[in-house]
Amino acid sequence: MSNAFDIGARLLYRDALLLVIDKPAGLPVHPGPRGGETLTDHLDALRFGLPRRPEAAHRLDRDTSGCLALGRHAKALVRLGKLFSGSAVDKTYWAIVAGGPAEEDGRIDLPLARRSDDPRSWWMKADPAGDPSLTHWRVLGRAGGRTWLELKPVTGRTHQLRVHCAASGWPILGDAVYGGAPRGSALHLHARTLSIPLYPKREAITVTAPPPPHIAEAVAAMPA
């Protein structure tokens, strides 16, 4: 990424309360201890006449691409925050994993906890004493020892999908933390769709992000 990055070209949805963008892989949403470029550096370009920039309404890992919802002002962020924390938002991800499950669909019910007490560490582990974590999955395609999965997290724990897949024996391709891939590998995890029931008397807002090239290439090799 660079300051030449055109965030406006990645805008997928806009209304008075909500923006949804297609976040590129490799760009962290919030500033971290190491500094460097973040999505926040670009959000002023999405004010569209409002006095303040929008802010992210939920988390998306640095190396995960796809749909990210932004609240356009404080009241919108409060409303969106309640929907995301209450699991009212339907989130669908695509992942390409090494190997894959024997079945065609299923669920992963596996509590998660931090690996370390260090508050700066976000690495997670499966732990019976951890927070409840539930993911539904479905096979979309298979080829060459890899599987294309649709993942639907019911809970929203940090790194939930990455840990759940790795603990199941089929790590997400490119995962250097939980899957043993070389550092700098492209993570094959994409936030494909958000369905947000933002307005009580209307249908949920459903937004879909196209897969980035490295995932699109893998998907093209896996006929459904």
Short mmCIF file of N, CA and C in Angstrom, two decimals, residues 37-162:
data_model
loop_
_atom_site.label_atom_id
_atom_site.label_comp_id
_atom_site.label_asym_id
_atom_site.label_seq_id
_atom_site.Cartn_x
_atom_site.Cartn_y
_atom_site.Cartn_z
N GLU A 37 1.71 2.32 7.72
CA GLU A 37 0.46 2.71 7.07
C GLU A 37 -0.71 1.87 7.56
N THR A 38 -1.85 2.50 7.76
CA THR A 38 -3.07 1.80 8.16
C THR A 38 -4.25 2.33 7.34
N LEU A 39 -5.35 1.62 7.42
CA LEU A 39 -6.57 2.07 6.75
C LEU A 39 -6.99 3.45 7.25
N THR A 40 -6.78 3.71 8.53
CA THR A 40 -7.17 4.99 9.12
C THR A 40 -6.55 6.18 8.38
N ASP A 41 -5.36 5.97 7.83
CA ASP A 41 -4.69 7.05 7.09
C ASP A 41 -5.48 7.50 5.87
N HIS A 42 -6.39 6.68 5.40
CA HIS A 42 -7.10 6.96 4.14
C HIS A 42 -8.57 7.33 4.33
N LEU A 43 -9.07 7.28 5.58
CA LEU A 43 -10.51 7.41 5.78
C LEU A 43 -11.04 8.82 5.58
N ASP A 44 -10.20 9.84 5.65
CA ASP A 44 -10.69 11.20 5.40
C ASP A 44 -11.26 11.34 3.99
N ALA A 45 -10.79 10.52 3.07
CA ALA A 45 -11.28 10.58 1.70
C ALA A 45 -12.72 10.08 1.58
N LEU A 46 -13.24 9.48 2.66
CA LEU A 46 -14.60 8.93 2.64
C LEU A 46 -15.57 9.72 3.52
N ARG A 47 -15.26 10.97 3.80
CA ARG A 47 -16.16 11.79 4.63
C ARG A 47 -17.42 12.18 3.85
N PHE A 48 -17.30 12.42 2.55
CA PHE A 48 -18.44 12.80 1.70
C PHE A 48 -19.25 13.94 2.32
N GLY A 49 -18.53 14.98 2.75
CA GLY A 49 -19.20 16.17 3.26
C GLY A 49 -19.42 16.20 4.75
N LEU A 50 -19.23 15.10 5.44
CA LEU A 50 -19.41 15.09 6.89
C LEU A 50 -18.16 15.66 7.58
N PRO A 51 -18.32 16.21 8.79
CA PRO A 51 -17.19 16.86 9.44
C PRO A 51 -16.10 15.91 9.92
N ARG A 52 -16.44 14.64 10.14
CA ARG A 52 -15.45 13.69 10.63
C ARG A 52 -15.37 12.47 9.70
N ARG A 53 -14.25 11.83 9.75
CA ARG A 53 -14.06 10.63 8.93
C ARG A 53 -14.88 9.47 9.50
N PRO A 54 -15.24 8.49 8.68
CA PRO A 54 -15.89 7.29 9.19
C PRO A 54 -14.88 6.44 9.95
N GLU A 55 -15.38 5.48 10.73
CA GLU A 55 -14.52 4.59 11.49
C GLU A 55 -15.01 3.15 11.34
N ALA A 56 -14.09 2.22 11.47
CA ALA A 56 -14.44 0.80 11.33
C ALA A 56 -15.40 0.38 12.44
N ALA A 57 -16.43 -0.38 12.06
CA ALA A 57 -17.43 -0.84 13.02
C ALA A 57 -17.12 -2.22 13.57
N HIS A 58 -16.08 -2.88 13.03
CA HIS A 58 -15.71 -4.22 13.49
C HIS A 58 -14.28 -4.46 13.07
N ARG A 59 -13.76 -5.64 13.42
CA ARG A 59 -12.36 -5.96 13.12
C ARG A 59 -12.24 -6.79 11.85
N LEU A 60 -11.13 -6.60 11.18
CA LEU A 60 -10.74 -7.46 10.07
C LEU A 60 -9.21 -7.53 10.10
N ASP A 61 -8.68 -8.74 10.13
CA ASP A 61 -7.23 -8.92 10.24
C ASP A 61 -6.48 -8.18 9.13
N ARG A 62 -5.27 -7.80 9.42
CA ARG A 62 -4.41 -7.14 8.44
C ARG A 62 -4.34 -7.92 7.13
N ASP A 63 -4.15 -9.22 7.20
CA ASP A 63 -3.91 -10.01 6.00
C ASP A 63 -5.18 -10.58 5.39
N THR A 64 -6.34 -10.23 5.94
CA THR A 64 -7.63 -10.65 5.39
C THR A 64 -8.18 -9.54 4.51
N SER A 65 -8.65 -9.90 3.33
CA SER A 65 -9.25 -8.93 2.41
C SER A 65 -10.77 -8.97 2.55
N GLY A 66 -11.43 -7.99 1.93
CA GLY A 66 -12.87 -8.06 1.78
C GLY A 66 -13.68 -7.05 2.55
N CYS A 67 -14.95 -7.37 2.76
CA CYS A 67 -15.95 -6.44 3.27
C CYS A 67 -15.63 -5.94 4.67
N LEU A 68 -15.54 -4.63 4.79
CA LEU A 68 -15.36 -3.98 6.09
C LEU A 68 -16.38 -2.86 6.20
N ALA A 69 -17.18 -2.88 7.27
CA ALA A 69 -18.22 -1.88 7.48
C ALA A 69 -17.66 -0.70 8.27
N LEU A 70 -18.03 0.50 7.85
CA LEU A 70 -17.61 1.74 8.51
C LEU A 70 -18.85 2.52 8.93
N GLY A 71 -18.84 3.02 10.16
CA GLY A 71 -19.90 3.92 10.60
C GLY A 71 -19.53 5.35 10.24
N ARG A 72 -20.49 6.10 9.70
CA ARG A 72 -20.17 7.43 9.19
C ARG A 72 -20.12 8.50 10.28
N HIS A 73 -20.70 8.21 11.45
CA HIS A 73 -20.64 9.15 12.57
C HIS A 73 -20.87 8.36 13.86
N ALA A 74 -20.83 9.06 15.00
CA ALA A 74 -20.85 8.37 16.29
C ALA A 74 -22.12 7.55 16.50
N LYS A 75 -23.29 8.10 16.17
CA LYS A 75 -24.53 7.34 16.38
C LYS A 75 -24.58 6.10 15.50
N ALA A 76 -24.08 6.22 14.28
CA ALA A 76 -24.05 5.06 13.39
C ALA A 76 -23.12 3.98 13.95
N LEU A 77 -22.00 4.40 14.50
CA LEU A 77 -21.07 3.42 15.08
C LEU A 77 -21.68 2.70 16.26
N VAL A 78 -22.44 3.40 17.09
CA VAL A 78 -23.11 2.76 18.22
C VAL A 78 -24.11 1.72 17.73
N ARG A 79 -24.91 2.08 16.72
CA ARG A 79 -25.90 1.13 16.20
C ARG A 79 -25.23 -0.08 15.57
N LEU A 80 -24.21 0.16 14.77
CA LEU A 80 -23.49 -0.95 14.14
C LEU A 80 -22.77 -1.80 15.18
N GLY A 81 -22.20 -1.16 16.19
CA GLY A 81 -21.51 -1.91 17.23
C GLY A 81 -22.42 -2.89 17.93
N LYS A 82 -23.65 -2.49 18.20
CA LYS A 82 -24.61 -3.39 18.84
C LYS A 82 -24.95 -4.57 17.94
N LEU A 83 -25.08 -4.31 16.65
CA LEU A 83 -25.41 -5.39 15.71
C LEU A 83 -24.27 -6.40 15.61
N PHE A 84 -23.04 -5.90 15.52
CA PHE A 84 -21.91 -6.82 15.40
C PHE A 84 -21.67 -7.57 16.71
N SER A 85 -21.72 -6.88 17.84
CA SER A 85 -21.47 -7.55 19.12
C SER A 85 -22.58 -8.53 19.47
N GLY A 86 -23.78 -8.28 18.97
CA GLY A 86 -24.91 -9.18 19.24
C GLY A 86 -25.07 -10.28 18.22
N SER A 87 -24.10 -10.43 17.33
CA SER A 87 -24.11 -11.48 16.30
C SER A 87 -25.32 -11.38 15.37
N ALA A 88 -25.83 -10.15 15.18
CA ALA A 88 -26.96 -9.96 14.27
C ALA A 88 -26.52 -9.84 12.82
N VAL A 89 -25.24 -9.58 12.60
CA VAL A 89 -24.70 -9.43 11.25
C VAL A 89 -24.29 -10.80 10.72
N ASP A 90 -24.75 -11.13 9.53
CA ASP A 90 -24.39 -12.40 8.89
C ASP A 90 -23.11 -12.18 8.09
N LYS A 91 -22.04 -12.89 8.48
CA LYS A 91 -20.73 -12.73 7.84
C LYS A 91 -20.35 -14.02 7.13
N THR A 92 -19.96 -13.89 5.87
CA THR A 92 -19.53 -15.04 5.09
C THR A 92 -18.12 -14.80 4.57
N TYR A 93 -17.25 -15.77 4.79
CA TYR A 93 -15.87 -15.70 4.33
C TYR A 93 -15.59 -16.83 3.34
N TRP A 94 -14.63 -16.59 2.47
CA TRP A 94 -14.05 -17.65 1.65
C TRP A 94 -12.65 -17.93 2.15
N ALA A 95 -12.31 -19.21 2.18
CA ALA A 95 -10.95 -19.60 2.55
C ALA A 95 -10.51 -20.74 1.66
N ILE A 96 -9.24 -20.76 1.31
CA ILE A 96 -8.62 -21.90 0.65
C ILE A 96 -7.74 -22.57 1.69
N VAL A 97 -7.99 -23.85 1.95
CA VAL A 97 -7.25 -24.54 3.01
C VAL A 97 -6.44 -25.70 2.44
N ALA A 98 -5.39 -26.06 3.15
CA ALA A 98 -4.59 -27.23 2.79
C ALA A 98 -5.31 -28.48 3.26
N GLY A 99 -5.43 -29.45 2.37
CA GLY A 99 -6.21 -30.63 2.71
C GLY A 99 -7.68 -30.28 2.71
N GLY A 100 -8.37 -30.62 3.78
CA GLY A 100 -9.79 -30.27 3.88
C GLY A 100 -10.57 -31.33 4.62
N PRO A 101 -11.78 -30.99 5.01
CA PRO A 101 -12.62 -31.94 5.74
C PRO A 101 -13.11 -33.06 4.84
N ALA A 102 -13.41 -34.21 5.44
CA ALA A 102 -13.97 -35.34 4.69
C ALA A 102 -15.43 -35.08 4.33
N GLU A 103 -16.15 -34.36 5.19
CA GLU A 103 -17.56 -34.08 4.97
C GLU A 103 -17.73 -32.87 4.06
N GLU A 104 -18.98 -32.61 3.71
CA GLU A 104 -19.27 -31.46 2.83
C GLU A 104 -19.70 -30.22 3.60
N ASP A 105 -20.10 -30.38 4.84
CA ASP A 105 -20.45 -29.24 5.68
C ASP A 105 -20.38 -29.66 7.14
N GLY A 106 -20.38 -28.67 8.01
CA GLY A 106 -20.29 -28.99 9.43
C GLY A 106 -20.11 -27.75 10.26
N ARG A 107 -19.67 -27.94 11.49
CA ARG A 107 -19.47 -26.83 12.42
C ARG A 107 -18.24 -27.11 13.27
N ILE A 108 -17.60 -26.03 13.70
CA ILE A 108 -16.46 -26.11 14.60
C ILE A 108 -16.84 -25.37 15.87
N ASP A 109 -16.99 -26.10 16.95
CA ASP A 109 -17.38 -25.54 18.24
C ASP A 109 -16.18 -25.70 19.17
N LEU A 110 -15.32 -24.67 19.21
CA LEU A 110 -14.05 -24.80 19.89
C LEU A 110 -13.71 -23.49 20.60
N PRO A 111 -13.71 -23.49 21.94
CA PRO A 111 -13.40 -22.25 22.68
C PRO A 111 -11.97 -21.78 22.40
N LEU A 112 -11.79 -20.47 22.44
CA LEU A 112 -10.49 -19.87 22.14
C LEU A 112 -10.05 -18.94 23.27
N ALA A 113 -8.72 -18.88 23.47
CA ALA A 113 -8.14 -17.99 24.47
C ALA A 113 -6.81 -17.46 23.93
N ARG A 114 -6.32 -16.39 24.52
CA ARG A 114 -5.02 -15.85 24.13
C ARG A 114 -3.92 -16.84 24.48
N ARG A 115 -2.90 -16.91 23.63
CA ARG A 115 -1.75 -17.74 23.92
C ARG A 115 -0.92 -17.17 25.07
N SER A 116 -0.93 -15.85 25.20
CA SER A 116 -0.06 -15.18 26.15
C SER A 116 -0.86 -14.17 26.96
N ASP A 117 -0.36 -13.88 28.18
CA ASP A 117 -0.98 -12.84 29.00
C ASP A 117 -0.55 -11.45 28.56
N ASP A 118 0.38 -11.37 27.65
CA ASP A 118 0.87 -10.08 27.16
C ASP A 118 -0.25 -9.39 26.38
N PRO A 119 -0.73 -8.23 26.85
CA PRO A 119 -1.85 -7.57 26.16
C PRO A 119 -1.52 -7.14 24.74
N ARG A 120 -0.24 -7.12 24.38
CA ARG A 120 0.15 -6.74 23.02
C ARG A 120 0.04 -7.91 22.05
N SER A 121 -0.14 -9.11 22.57
CA SER A 121 -0.20 -10.30 21.73
C SER A 121 -1.64 -10.63 21.36
N TRP A 122 -1.86 -10.85 20.06
CA TRP A 122 -3.19 -11.21 19.57
C TRP A 122 -3.26 -12.68 19.16
N TRP A 123 -2.18 -13.43 19.34
CA TRP A 123 -2.20 -14.83 18.94
C TRP A 123 -3.13 -15.61 19.86
N MET A 124 -3.87 -16.53 19.27
CA MET A 124 -4.89 -17.27 20.00
C MET A 124 -4.58 -18.77 19.99
N LYS A 125 -5.29 -19.51 20.83
CA LYS A 125 -5.15 -20.96 20.88
C LYS A 125 -6.49 -21.57 21.26
N ALA A 126 -6.67 -22.84 20.89
CA ALA A 126 -7.84 -23.59 21.36
C ALA A 126 -7.64 -23.89 22.84
N ASP A 127 -8.67 -23.61 23.64
CA ASP A 127 -8.57 -23.77 25.08
C ASP A 127 -9.96 -24.06 25.64
N PRO A 128 -10.16 -25.21 26.28
CA PRO A 128 -11.48 -25.53 26.84
C PRO A 128 -11.99 -24.47 27.81
N ALA A 129 -11.07 -23.73 28.43
CA ALA A 129 -11.47 -22.70 29.37
C ALA A 129 -11.63 -21.33 28.71
N GLY A 130 -11.47 -21.28 27.40
CA GLY A 130 -11.55 -20.02 26.68
C GLY A 130 -12.98 -19.57 26.39
N ASP A 131 -13.10 -18.55 25.57
CA ASP A 131 -14.41 -18.01 25.20
C ASP A 131 -15.08 -18.91 24.16
N PRO A 132 -16.39 -19.15 24.29
CA PRO A 132 -17.10 -19.96 23.30
C PRO A 132 -16.91 -19.40 21.90
N SER A 133 -16.65 -20.28 20.93
CA SER A 133 -16.38 -19.86 19.55
C SER A 133 -16.99 -20.89 18.61
N LEU A 134 -17.82 -20.40 17.69
CA LEU A 134 -18.55 -21.32 16.81
C LEU A 134 -18.44 -20.84 15.37
N THR A 135 -18.10 -21.76 14.48
CA THR A 135 -18.01 -21.49 13.04
C THR A 135 -18.74 -22.57 12.27
N HIS A 136 -19.60 -22.18 11.34
CA HIS A 136 -20.21 -23.12 10.39
C HIS A 136 -19.39 -23.09 9.10
N TRP A 137 -19.25 -24.24 8.46
CA TRP A 137 -18.48 -24.29 7.22
C TRP A 137 -19.19 -25.16 6.19
N ARG A 138 -18.84 -24.90 4.92
CA ARG A 138 -19.40 -25.66 3.79
C ARG A 138 -18.37 -25.72 2.68
N VAL A 139 -18.20 -26.88 2.09
CA VAL A 139 -17.26 -27.05 0.98
C VAL A 139 -17.86 -26.48 -0.30
N LEU A 140 -17.10 -25.63 -0.97
CA LEU A 140 -17.51 -25.07 -2.26
C LEU A 140 -16.77 -25.70 -3.43
N GLY A 141 -15.61 -26.29 -3.18
CA GLY A 141 -14.83 -26.91 -4.25
C GLY A 141 -13.61 -27.60 -3.69
N ARG A 142 -13.07 -28.54 -4.48
CA ARG A 142 -11.86 -29.26 -4.09
C ARG A 142 -11.01 -29.50 -5.33
N ALA A 143 -9.69 -29.43 -5.16
CA ALA A 143 -8.77 -29.76 -6.24
C ALA A 143 -7.34 -29.71 -5.73
N GLY A 144 -6.52 -30.66 -6.20
CA GLY A 144 -5.09 -30.62 -5.93
C GLY A 144 -4.70 -30.60 -4.47
N GLY A 145 -5.45 -31.30 -3.64
CA GLY A 145 -5.11 -31.33 -2.23
C GLY A 145 -5.50 -30.08 -1.46
N ARG A 146 -6.32 -29.23 -2.07
CA ARG A 146 -6.81 -28.03 -1.42
C ARG A 146 -8.33 -28.01 -1.45
N THR A 147 -8.91 -27.24 -0.54
CA THR A 147 -10.37 -27.13 -0.48
C THR A 147 -10.77 -25.68 -0.36
N TRP A 148 -11.78 -25.32 -1.11
CA TRP A 148 -12.38 -23.98 -1.07
C TRP A 148 -13.57 -24.05 -0.13
N LEU A 149 -13.51 -23.30 0.97
CA LEU A 149 -14.53 -23.34 2.00
C LEU A 149 -15.30 -22.03 2.10
N GLU A 150 -16.58 -22.15 2.39
CA GLU A 150 -17.38 -21.02 2.87
C GLU A 150 -17.42 -21.14 4.39
N LEU A 151 -17.02 -20.07 5.07
CA LEU A 151 -16.98 -20.05 6.53
C LEU A 151 -17.94 -18.99 7.05
N LYS A 152 -18.74 -19.37 8.04
CA LYS A 152 -19.68 -18.42 8.65
C LYS A 152 -19.45 -18.40 10.16
N PRO A 153 -18.72 -17.41 10.65
CA PRO A 153 -18.50 -17.33 12.10
C PRO A 153 -19.76 -16.83 12.81
N VAL A 154 -20.18 -17.57 13.81
CA VAL A 154 -21.33 -17.14 14.64
C VAL A 154 -20.84 -16.18 15.71
N THR A 155 -19.69 -16.50 16.30
CA THR A 155 -19.03 -15.59 17.23
C THR A 155 -17.93 -14.84 16.47
N GLY A 156 -17.36 -13.84 17.10
CA GLY A 156 -16.37 -13.01 16.42
C GLY A 156 -15.07 -12.90 17.17
N ARG A 157 -14.51 -14.03 17.56
CA ARG A 157 -13.25 -14.01 18.32
C ARG A 157 -12.08 -13.64 17.41
N THR A 158 -11.05 -13.08 18.01
CA THR A 158 -9.83 -12.75 17.28
C THR A 158 -9.25 -14.00 16.62
N HIS A 159 -8.96 -13.91 15.32
CA HIS A 159 -8.34 -15.00 14.55
C HIS A 159 -9.16 -16.29 14.59
N GLN A 160 -10.46 -16.17 14.84
CA GLN A 160 -11.30 -17.36 15.01
C GLN A 160 -11.22 -18.33 13.84
N LEU A 161 -11.39 -17.84 12.65
CA LEU A 161 -11.43 -18.73 11.49
C LEU A 161 -10.07 -19.39 11.26
N ARG A 162 -9.02 -18.64 11.46
CA ARG A 162 -7.68 -19.18 11.25
C ARG A 162 -7.36 -20.28 12.26
#
